[in-house]
mmCIF file of C-alpha atoms and ligand atoms in Angstrom:
data_model
loop_
_atom_site.group_PDB
_atom_site.id
_atom_site.type_symbol
_atom_site.label_atom_id
_atom_site.label_comp_id
_atom_site.label_asym_id
_atom_site.label_seq_id
_atom_site.Cartn_x
_atom_site.Cartn_y
_atom_site.Cartn_z
ATOM 1 C CA MET A 1 2.029 -11.603 -19.454
ATOM 2 C CA ALA A 2 3.426 -8.232 -18.411
ATOM 3 C CA ASP A 3 0.913 -5.402 -18.364
ATOM 4 C CA PRO A 4 1.771 -3.173 -21.380
ATOM 5 C CA GLY A 5 0.108 -0.189 -19.703
ATOM 6 C CA PHE A 6 -0.776 3.010 -21.495
ATOM 7 C CA GLN A 7 0.439 6.564 -21.870
ATOM 8 C CA ALA A 8 -1.210 9.091 -19.587
ATOM 9 C CA ARG A 9 -1.070 12.851 -19.397
ATOM 10 C CA VAL A 10 -1.095 14.934 -16.223
ATOM 11 C CA ALA A 11 -4.348 16.825 -16.732
ATOM 12 C CA ALA A 12 -4.240 18.794 -13.493
ATOM 13 C CA ILE A 13 -2.238 19.210 -10.316
ATOM 14 C CA THR A 14 -3.792 20.342 -7.052
ATOM 15 C CA GLU A 15 -1.836 21.278 -3.942
ATOM 16 C CA LEU A 16 -3.906 19.506 -1.283
ATOM 17 C CA THR A 17 -1.657 20.469 1.647
ATOM 18 C CA GLY A 18 1.821 21.950 1.972
ATOM 19 C CA ASP A 19 3.385 18.593 1.082
ATOM 20 C CA ILE A 20 0.626 16.576 -0.597
ATOM 21 C CA ARG A 21 -0.309 17.118 -4.204
ATOM 22 C CA GLY A 22 -3.173 15.605 -6.122
ATOM 23 C CA LEU A 23 -2.688 14.460 -9.706
ATOM 24 C CA ALA A 24 -5.441 13.982 -12.257
ATOM 25 C CA LEU A 25 -4.320 11.656 -15.053
ATOM 26 C CA GLU A 26 -6.066 10.972 -18.321
ATOM 27 C CA ARG A 27 -5.282 8.781 -21.254
ATOM 28 C CA VAL A 28 -3.257 10.511 -23.943
ATOM 29 C CA ASN A 29 -5.519 9.046 -26.635
ATOM 30 C CA GLY A 30 -8.673 10.210 -24.843
ATOM 31 C CA ALA A 31 -10.048 6.691 -24.343
ATOM 32 C CA PRO A 32 -11.695 5.704 -21.031
ATOM 33 C CA LEU A 33 -9.322 4.389 -18.404
ATOM 34 C CA PRO A 34 -9.320 0.726 -17.337
ATOM 35 C CA ALA A 35 -11.983 -0.090 -14.742
ATOM 36 C CA PHE A 36 -10.930 -0.567 -11.129
ATOM 37 C CA THR A 37 -12.366 -1.552 -7.771
ATOM 38 C CA PRO A 38 -12.017 0.539 -4.595
ATOM 39 C CA GLY A 39 -8.671 0.005 -2.868
ATOM 40 C CA ALA A 40 -6.866 -0.429 -6.215
ATOM 41 C CA HIS A 41 -3.576 1.212 -7.067
ATOM 42 C CA ILE A 42 -1.793 2.122 -10.281
ATOM 43 C CA ASP A 43 1.908 2.105 -11.141
ATOM 44 C CA LEU A 44 3.426 5.364 -12.300
ATOM 45 C CA HIS A 45 6.544 4.844 -14.441
ATOM 46 C CA LEU A 46 8.337 8.038 -13.454
ATOM 47 C CA SER A 47 11.615 7.411 -15.263
ATOM 48 C CA ALA A 48 13.675 4.469 -16.450
ATOM 49 C CA GLY A 49 13.560 1.878 -13.688
ATOM 50 C CA LEU A 50 11.624 4.139 -11.306
ATOM 51 C CA VAL A 51 8.109 2.772 -10.834
ATOM 52 C CA ARG A 52 5.939 3.629 -7.871
ATOM 53 C CA GLN A 53 2.475 2.534 -6.782
ATOM 54 C CA TYR A 54 -0.198 5.001 -5.750
ATOM 55 C CA SER A 55 -3.734 4.243 -4.617
ATOM 56 C CA LEU A 56 -6.624 5.596 -6.627
ATOM 57 C CA CYS A 57 -8.883 8.037 -4.789
ATOM 58 C CA ASN A 58 -11.610 7.790 -7.433
ATOM 59 C CA GLY A 59 -15.267 7.139 -6.860
ATOM 60 C CA PRO A 60 -17.330 4.665 -8.888
ATOM 61 C CA GLY A 61 -17.749 5.067 -12.635
ATOM 62 C CA ASP A 62 -15.070 7.737 -12.715
ATOM 63 C CA LEU A 63 -13.039 6.538 -15.712
ATOM 64 C CA ALA A 64 -12.292 9.832 -17.445
ATOM 65 C CA GLN A 65 -9.428 10.580 -15.056
ATOM 66 C CA TYR A 66 -7.491 8.727 -12.379
ATOM 67 C CA HIS A 67 -6.875 10.674 -9.190
ATOM 68 C CA VAL A 68 -3.929 10.027 -6.899
ATOM 69 C CA ALA A 69 -2.496 12.039 -4.006
ATOM 70 C CA VAL A 70 1.199 11.895 -3.222
ATOM 71 C CA LYS A 71 3.025 13.196 -0.183
ATOM 72 C CA ARG A 72 6.512 14.576 -0.660
ATOM 73 C CA GLU A 73 8.718 12.450 1.555
ATOM 74 C CA PRO A 74 11.771 14.146 3.102
ATOM 75 C CA LYS A 75 13.719 10.925 2.514
ATOM 76 C CA SER A 76 12.307 10.258 -0.955
ATOM 77 C CA ARG A 77 13.859 7.312 -2.792
ATOM 78 C CA GLY A 78 12.864 9.021 -6.026
ATOM 79 C CA GLY A 79 9.122 8.382 -6.220
ATOM 80 C CA SER A 80 7.631 11.301 -4.344
ATOM 81 C CA ASP A 81 10.278 13.689 -5.700
ATOM 82 C CA GLY A 82 9.477 12.402 -9.194
ATOM 83 C CA VAL A 83 5.760 13.028 -8.789
ATOM 84 C CA HIS A 84 6.309 16.442 -7.227
ATOM 85 C CA GLY A 85 8.519 17.335 -10.188
ATOM 86 C CA LEU A 86 5.774 16.653 -12.746
ATOM 87 C CA GLN A 87 4.116 19.565 -14.504
ATOM 88 C CA PRO A 88 0.636 19.716 -16.078
ATOM 89 C CA GLY A 89 0.810 18.229 -19.574
ATOM 90 C CA ALA A 90 3.641 15.830 -18.713
ATOM 91 C CA THR A 91 3.180 12.313 -20.059
ATOM 92 C CA LEU A 92 4.161 9.040 -18.445
ATOM 93 C CA LYS A 93 3.414 5.341 -18.641
ATOM 94 C CA VAL A 94 0.806 3.900 -16.299
ATOM 95 C CA THR A 95 0.252 0.201 -15.576
ATOM 96 C CA GLY A 96 -2.523 -1.374 -13.572
ATOM 97 C CA PRO A 97 -4.878 -0.856 -11.887
ATOM 98 C CA ARG A 98 -4.462 -3.791 -9.495
ATOM 99 C CA ASN A 99 -6.115 -4.352 -6.168
ATOM 100 C CA HIS A 100 -4.496 -6.018 -3.130
ATOM 101 C CA PHE A 101 -6.820 -4.183 -0.737
ATOM 102 C CA PRO A 102 -10.403 -4.844 -1.821
ATOM 103 C CA LEU A 103 -13.604 -4.313 0.139
ATOM 104 C CA ALA A 104 -15.079 -7.538 1.520
ATOM 105 C CA ALA A 105 -18.117 -8.247 -0.618
ATOM 106 C CA ASP A 106 -19.996 -10.023 2.165
ATOM 107 C CA ALA A 107 -19.418 -7.478 4.967
ATOM 108 C CA SER A 108 -22.532 -5.900 6.430
ATOM 109 C CA GLU A 109 -20.650 -2.830 7.739
ATOM 110 C CA HIS A 110 -17.276 -1.259 7.078
ATOM 111 C CA LEU A 111 -15.038 0.844 9.331
ATOM 112 C CA LEU A 112 -12.253 2.680 7.478
ATOM 113 C CA LEU A 113 -9.276 3.849 9.577
ATOM 114 C CA ALA A 114 -6.999 6.283 7.763
ATOM 115 C CA GLY A 115 -3.742 7.755 9.038
ATOM 116 C CA GLY A 116 -2.345 10.709 7.084
ATOM 117 C CA ILE A 117 -1.788 10.035 3.389
ATOM 118 C CA GLY A 118 -3.161 6.516 3.986
ATOM 119 C CA VAL A 119 -6.545 8.098 3.393
ATOM 120 C CA THR A 120 -6.235 7.672 -0.387
ATOM 121 C CA PRO A 121 -7.484 4.067 -0.879
ATOM 122 C CA LEU A 122 -9.997 4.527 1.936
ATOM 123 C CA LEU A 123 -11.401 7.617 0.256
ATOM 124 C CA SER A 124 -12.092 5.563 -2.857
ATOM 125 C CA MET A 125 -13.754 2.907 -0.689
ATOM 126 C CA ALA A 126 -15.837 5.555 1.089
ATOM 127 C CA ARG A 127 -16.956 7.058 -2.216
ATOM 128 C CA HIS A 128 -18.030 3.653 -3.506
ATOM 129 C CA LEU A 129 -19.790 2.672 -0.270
ATOM 130 C CA ARG A 130 -21.625 5.972 -0.098
ATOM 131 C CA ALA A 131 -22.697 5.766 -3.740
ATOM 132 C CA ASN A 132 -24.029 2.256 -3.133
ATOM 133 C CA GLY A 133 -25.822 3.125 0.111
ATOM 134 C CA LYS A 134 -23.714 0.696 2.178
ATOM 135 C CA PRO A 135 -23.171 1.291 5.921
ATOM 136 C CA PHE A 136 -19.701 2.612 6.648
ATOM 137 C CA ARG A 137 -17.706 5.063 8.745
ATOM 138 C CA LEU A 138 -14.391 6.721 7.882
ATOM 139 C CA GLU A 139 -12.187 7.822 10.787
ATOM 140 C CA TYR A 140 -9.393 9.986 9.425
ATOM 141 C CA PHE A 141 -6.424 10.765 11.687
ATOM 142 C CA ALA A 142 -3.918 13.514 10.899
ATOM 143 C CA ARG A 143 -1.352 15.421 12.915
ATOM 144 C CA ALA A 144 -3.211 18.726 12.497
ATOM 145 C CA PRO A 145 -5.762 20.266 10.087
ATOM 146 C CA GLN A 146 -3.074 21.630 7.764
ATOM 147 C CA TYR A 147 -1.812 18.070 7.109
ATOM 148 C CA ALA A 148 -5.203 16.557 6.284
ATOM 149 C CA ALA A 149 -5.677 16.228 2.514
ATOM 150 C CA PHE A 150 -9.329 16.224 1.414
ATOM 151 C CA ALA A 151 -10.430 17.664 4.792
ATOM 152 C CA GLY A 152 -12.503 20.356 3.094
ATOM 153 C CA GLU A 153 -14.452 17.785 1.103
ATOM 154 C CA LEU A 154 -14.843 15.332 3.983
ATOM 155 C CA GLU A 155 -16.117 17.982 6.365
ATOM 156 C CA GLY A 156 -18.872 18.869 3.900
ATOM 157 C CA ALA A 157 -22.547 18.078 4.335
ATOM 158 C CA ASP A 158 -22.409 15.129 1.908
ATOM 159 C CA TRP A 159 -20.271 13.154 4.317
ATOM 160 C CA ARG A 160 -22.021 14.069 7.573
ATOM 161 C CA GLY A 161 -22.695 11.003 9.691
ATOM 162 C CA HIS A 162 -20.076 8.965 7.822
ATOM 163 C CA VAL A 163 -16.785 10.762 8.524
ATOM 164 C CA ALA A 164 -14.877 11.924 11.592
ATOM 165 C CA LEU A 165 -11.599 13.827 11.349
ATOM 166 C CA ARG A 166 -9.332 13.408 14.376
ATOM 167 C CA TYR A 167 -6.333 15.652 14.876
ATOM 168 C CA GLY A 168 -3.287 14.459 16.820
ATOM 169 C CA MET A 169 -1.512 11.134 16.409
ATOM 170 C CA GLU A 170 0.365 10.842 19.716
ATOM 171 C CA PRO A 171 0.343 7.151 20.711
ATOM 172 C CA PRO A 172 -1.418 7.235 24.140
ATOM 173 C CA PRO A 173 -4.526 9.227 23.086
ATOM 174 C CA LEU A 174 -4.586 7.458 19.717
ATOM 175 C CA ARG A 175 -4.584 4.072 21.434
ATOM 176 C CA ALA A 176 -7.331 5.155 23.832
ATOM 177 C CA HIS A 177 -9.456 6.443 20.977
ATOM 178 C CA LEU A 178 -8.999 3.345 18.812
ATOM 179 C CA GLU A 179 -9.769 1.041 21.736
ATOM 180 C CA ALA A 180 -12.978 2.929 22.515
ATOM 181 C CA LEU A 181 -13.963 3.083 18.854
ATOM 182 C CA LEU A 182 -13.351 -0.586 18.136
ATOM 183 C CA SER A 183 -14.935 -1.838 21.323
ATOM 184 C CA ALA A 184 -18.078 0.081 20.352
ATOM 185 C CA THR A 185 -18.059 -1.455 16.841
ATOM 186 C CA LEU A 186 -19.848 -4.706 16.086
ATOM 187 C CA PRO A 187 -17.416 -7.649 15.788
ATOM 188 C CA SER A 188 -18.983 -8.384 12.410
ATOM 189 C CA THR A 189 -17.855 -4.999 11.056
ATOM 190 C CA HIS A 190 -14.936 -5.298 8.646
ATOM 191 C CA VAL A 191 -12.080 -2.895 9.419
ATOM 192 C CA TYR A 192 -9.748 -1.410 6.774
ATOM 193 C CA ILE A 193 -6.510 0.268 7.847
ATOM 194 C CA CYS A 194 -3.983 2.352 5.920
ATOM 195 C CA GLY A 195 -1.457 4.856 7.226
ATOM 196 C CA PRO A 196 2.054 5.139 8.633
ATOM 197 C CA ALA A 197 3.529 1.924 10.072
ATOM 198 C CA PRO A 198 3.144 2.820 13.804
ATOM 199 C CA PHE A 199 -0.500 3.809 13.263
ATOM 200 C CA MET A 200 -1.165 0.626 11.330
ATOM 201 C CA LYS A 201 0.430 -1.677 13.869
ATOM 202 C CA LEU A 202 -1.604 -0.141 16.659
ATOM 203 C CA ALA A 203 -4.873 -0.201 14.729
ATOM 204 C CA ILE A 204 -4.332 -3.773 13.481
ATOM 205 C CA GLU A 205 -3.528 -5.023 16.986
ATOM 206 C CA ILE A 206 -6.621 -3.413 18.511
ATOM 207 C CA ALA A 207 -8.970 -4.356 15.658
ATOM 208 C CA ALA A 208 -7.828 -7.987 15.698
ATOM 209 C CA ARG A 209 -8.704 -8.338 19.398
ATOM 210 C CA SER A 210 -12.415 -8.049 18.813
ATOM 211 C CA ARG A 211 -13.025 -9.702 15.427
ATOM 212 C CA PRO A 212 -11.850 -12.553 13.227
ATOM 213 C CA ARG A 213 -8.537 -11.984 11.494
ATOM 214 C CA GLU A 214 -10.264 -12.131 8.079
ATOM 215 C CA ALA A 215 -12.291 -9.032 9.033
ATOM 216 C CA VAL A 216 -9.157 -6.893 9.470
ATOM 217 C CA HIS A 217 -7.801 -5.614 6.150
ATOM 218 C CA TYR A 218 -4.784 -3.408 5.704
ATOM 219 C CA GLU A 219 -2.284 -2.147 3.165
ATOM 220 C CA TYR A 220 1.123 -0.656 3.893
ATOM 221 C CA PHE A 221 2.292 2.062 1.496
ATOM 222 C CA ALA A 222 5.864 2.166 2.761
ATOM 223 C CA ALA A 223 8.294 -0.289 4.281
ATOM 224 C CA ASP A 224 7.899 -1.055 7.956
ATOM 225 C CA PRO A 225 11.287 -0.054 9.457
ATOM 226 C CA ASP A 226 10.875 -2.561 12.314
ATOM 227 C CA ALA A 227 10.272 -5.418 9.872
ATOM 228 C CA GLN A 228 13.375 -4.513 7.885
ATOM 229 C CA ALA A 229 15.629 -4.275 10.922
ATOM 230 C CA GLY A 230 17.614 -7.242 12.212
ATOM 231 C CA PRO A 231 20.819 -9.040 11.283
ATOM 232 C CA ARG A 232 21.731 -9.220 7.633
ATOM 233 C CA THR A 233 24.025 -12.247 7.627
ATOM 234 C CA GLY A 234 24.934 -14.120 4.465
ATOM 235 C CA PHE A 235 23.362 -17.333 3.123
ATOM 236 C CA LEU A 236 23.157 -19.433 -0.026
ATOM 237 C CA VAL A 237 20.298 -19.245 -2.501
ATOM 238 C CA ARG A 238 19.734 -22.425 -4.491
ATOM 239 C CA CYS A 239 17.757 -21.786 -7.689
ATOM 240 C CA ALA A 240 15.868 -25.054 -8.180
ATOM 241 C CA ARG A 241 14.924 -24.623 -11.825
ATOM 242 C CA SER A 242 18.294 -23.452 -13.116
ATOM 243 C CA GLY A 243 20.268 -25.605 -10.670
ATOM 244 C CA ARG A 244 22.495 -22.688 -9.641
ATOM 245 C CA ASP A 245 23.814 -21.895 -6.175
ATOM 246 C CA LEU A 246 24.366 -18.205 -5.458
ATOM 247 C CA GLU A 247 25.991 -16.637 -2.399
ATOM 248 C CA VAL A 248 24.110 -13.741 -0.844
ATOM 249 C CA ALA A 249 26.735 -11.906 1.173
ATOM 250 C CA GLU A 250 26.102 -10.105 4.424
ATOM 251 C CA GLY A 251 24.094 -6.960 3.719
ATOM 252 C CA GLU A 252 23.326 -7.931 0.103
ATOM 253 C CA ARG A 253 19.769 -8.350 -1.207
ATOM 254 C CA ILE A 254 18.639 -11.578 -2.832
ATOM 255 C CA VAL A 255 17.222 -9.689 -5.802
ATOM 256 C CA ASP A 256 20.543 -7.982 -6.548
ATOM 257 C CA VAL A 257 22.387 -11.305 -6.525
ATOM 258 C CA LEU A 258 19.786 -12.870 -8.822
ATOM 259 C CA VAL A 259 19.879 -10.014 -11.318
ATOM 260 C CA ARG A 260 23.688 -9.912 -11.291
ATOM 261 C CA ASN A 261 23.666 -13.576 -12.245
ATOM 262 C CA GLY A 262 21.198 -13.126 -15.084
ATOM 263 C CA ILE A 263 18.121 -14.451 -13.272
ATOM 264 C CA ARG A 264 15.305 -12.090 -14.015
ATOM 265 C CA VAL A 265 12.938 -11.056 -11.225
ATOM 266 C CA GLU A 266 10.446 -8.285 -11.742
ATOM 267 C CA VAL A 267 10.565 -5.531 -9.105
ATOM 268 C CA MET A 268 8.730 -2.283 -8.542
ATOM 269 C CA CYS A 269 8.718 -0.815 -5.033
ATOM 270 C CA GLU A 270 11.915 -2.618 -3.883
ATOM 271 C CA GLN A 271 10.794 -2.244 -0.266
ATOM 272 C CA GLY A 272 8.470 -5.184 0.340
ATOM 273 C CA VAL A 273 5.221 -3.336 -0.198
ATOM 274 C CA CYS A 274 3.866 -4.075 -3.673
ATOM 275 C CA GLY A 275 4.223 -7.880 -3.959
ATOM 276 C CA THR A 276 5.734 -7.746 -7.471
ATOM 277 C CA CYS A 277 8.826 -9.817 -6.607
ATOM 278 C CA LEU A 278 6.880 -12.613 -4.889
ATOM 279 C CA THR A 279 8.845 -15.830 -5.388
ATOM 280 C CA GLY A 280 8.113 -19.449 -4.474
ATOM 281 C CA VAL A 281 10.179 -21.040 -1.686
ATOM 282 C CA LEU A 282 10.896 -24.773 -1.977
ATOM 283 C CA GLY A 283 13.252 -25.213 0.980
ATOM 284 C CA GLY A 284 14.658 -23.335 3.971
ATOM 285 C CA ARG A 285 12.883 -20.811 6.158
ATOM 286 C CA PRO A 286 12.465 -17.313 4.772
ATOM 287 C CA ASP A 287 13.151 -14.401 7.102
ATOM 288 C CA HIS A 288 10.229 -12.204 6.023
ATOM 289 C CA ARG A 289 10.953 -8.481 6.138
ATOM 290 C CA ASP A 290 8.173 -7.207 3.923
ATOM 291 C CA ALA A 291 4.924 -5.394 4.642
ATOM 292 C CA PHE A 292 2.909 -7.332 2.053
ATOM 293 C CA LEU A 293 2.329 -10.923 3.196
ATOM 294 C CA THR A 294 -0.275 -11.763 5.816
ATOM 295 C CA ASP A 295 0.716 -13.547 9.027
ATOM 296 C CA GLU A 296 -0.766 -16.760 7.605
ATOM 297 C CA GLU A 297 1.287 -16.446 4.424
ATOM 298 C CA ARG A 298 4.442 -15.887 6.457
ATOM 299 C CA MET A 299 3.713 -18.951 8.544
ATOM 300 C CA ALA A 300 3.217 -21.040 5.406
ATOM 301 C CA GLY A 301 6.751 -20.058 4.335
ATOM 302 C CA ASP A 302 6.213 -21.095 0.717
ATOM 303 C CA ARG A 303 6.545 -17.623 -0.819
ATOM 304 C CA MET A 304 8.669 -14.581 -0.089
ATOM 305 C CA LEU A 305 9.527 -11.103 -1.340
ATOM 306 C CA VAL A 306 13.080 -11.285 -2.586
ATOM 307 C CA CYS A 307 13.590 -7.513 -2.739
ATOM 308 C CA CYS A 308 13.861 -7.253 1.046
ATOM 309 C CA SER A 309 13.487 -10.613 2.824
ATOM 310 C CA ARG A 310 16.348 -12.883 3.818
ATOM 311 C CA SER A 311 16.885 -16.413 5.134
ATOM 312 C CA HIS A 312 16.872 -17.944 8.595
ATOM 313 C CA ASP A 313 18.717 -20.984 7.235
ATOM 314 C CA ALA A 314 22.120 -21.330 5.604
ATOM 315 C CA VAL A 315 20.448 -22.518 2.386
ATOM 316 C CA LEU A 316 17.258 -21.164 0.879
ATOM 317 C CA VAL A 317 15.780 -22.976 -2.154
ATOM 318 C CA LEU A 318 13.795 -20.764 -4.506
ATOM 319 C CA ASP A 319 11.474 -21.742 -7.341
ATOM 320 C CA LEU A 320 13.600 -19.981 -9.937
HETATM 321 FE FE1 LIG B 401 7.665 -4.619 -4.325
HETATM 322 FE FE2 LIG B 401 9.423 -6.598 -3.847
HETATM 323 S S1 LIG B 401 9.387 -5.206 -5.499
HETATM 324 S S2 LIG B 401 7.584 -6.177 -2.827
#
């Protein structure tokens, strides 16, 4: 059943850096907010058809307000501009929270690697781990101090011994630092990664060299441009349940063809990040272009994100 959500009010806005603003949201009716686990995100319904996901930065037991931090993107597709246009007192629908990026319950130690605005879910994790006395370290990479949201808090005495802020994200020194850091980290330590796509790819590659794949956790917050590149040739989608064959022309998206033909698919991010449009595949090989599925899930080939992925075969059979 679809999440009915609730109405929230913008209780406060904080300018965290020149282009990142923090939002405190509370329920319009004053009731406590739904519980969440660290790494969770909420959906902000910014206007008709414009829904965007933002990670909660909250610590444990903090259900009076949700806190999110949103960077204004120069090439905003509506979400960051929408958030940066909100004023205190504005109301909007919120759904969730949901968590695709949880802490591993059985991990003995946690290493959190944040790049830029990717710090938001990791900050929530760090707050929970610190409150529960669990061993962890947060390494937070930003281009320069003026771009690092929450730097003032994280440089404070409360976080000493747990947090390192690193300025500069040029690939060669970043690679050298991550290699040294991860080689000095126990292979049993679980690693959590969130940040821009190049940072994530590098950190995932290096982390996965020295530990089992299940101990490397990550969440993209924007489409990976490399994953979405490639030919966009046409193919046929066969909808197994309705028995309909639909042509997806060169350059068209599967989801647009489905919707145009009255086949409902729920979407939110429309860029392969949130997992909302996950659809079963019954035949053909999907050409995955999302940033949501794991490598194992891609290999299995039995599910795909129809907002961005395509087909390697002339016919793709979907469980629709
Ligand atoms: Fe978010 Fe497709 S709508 S992954």
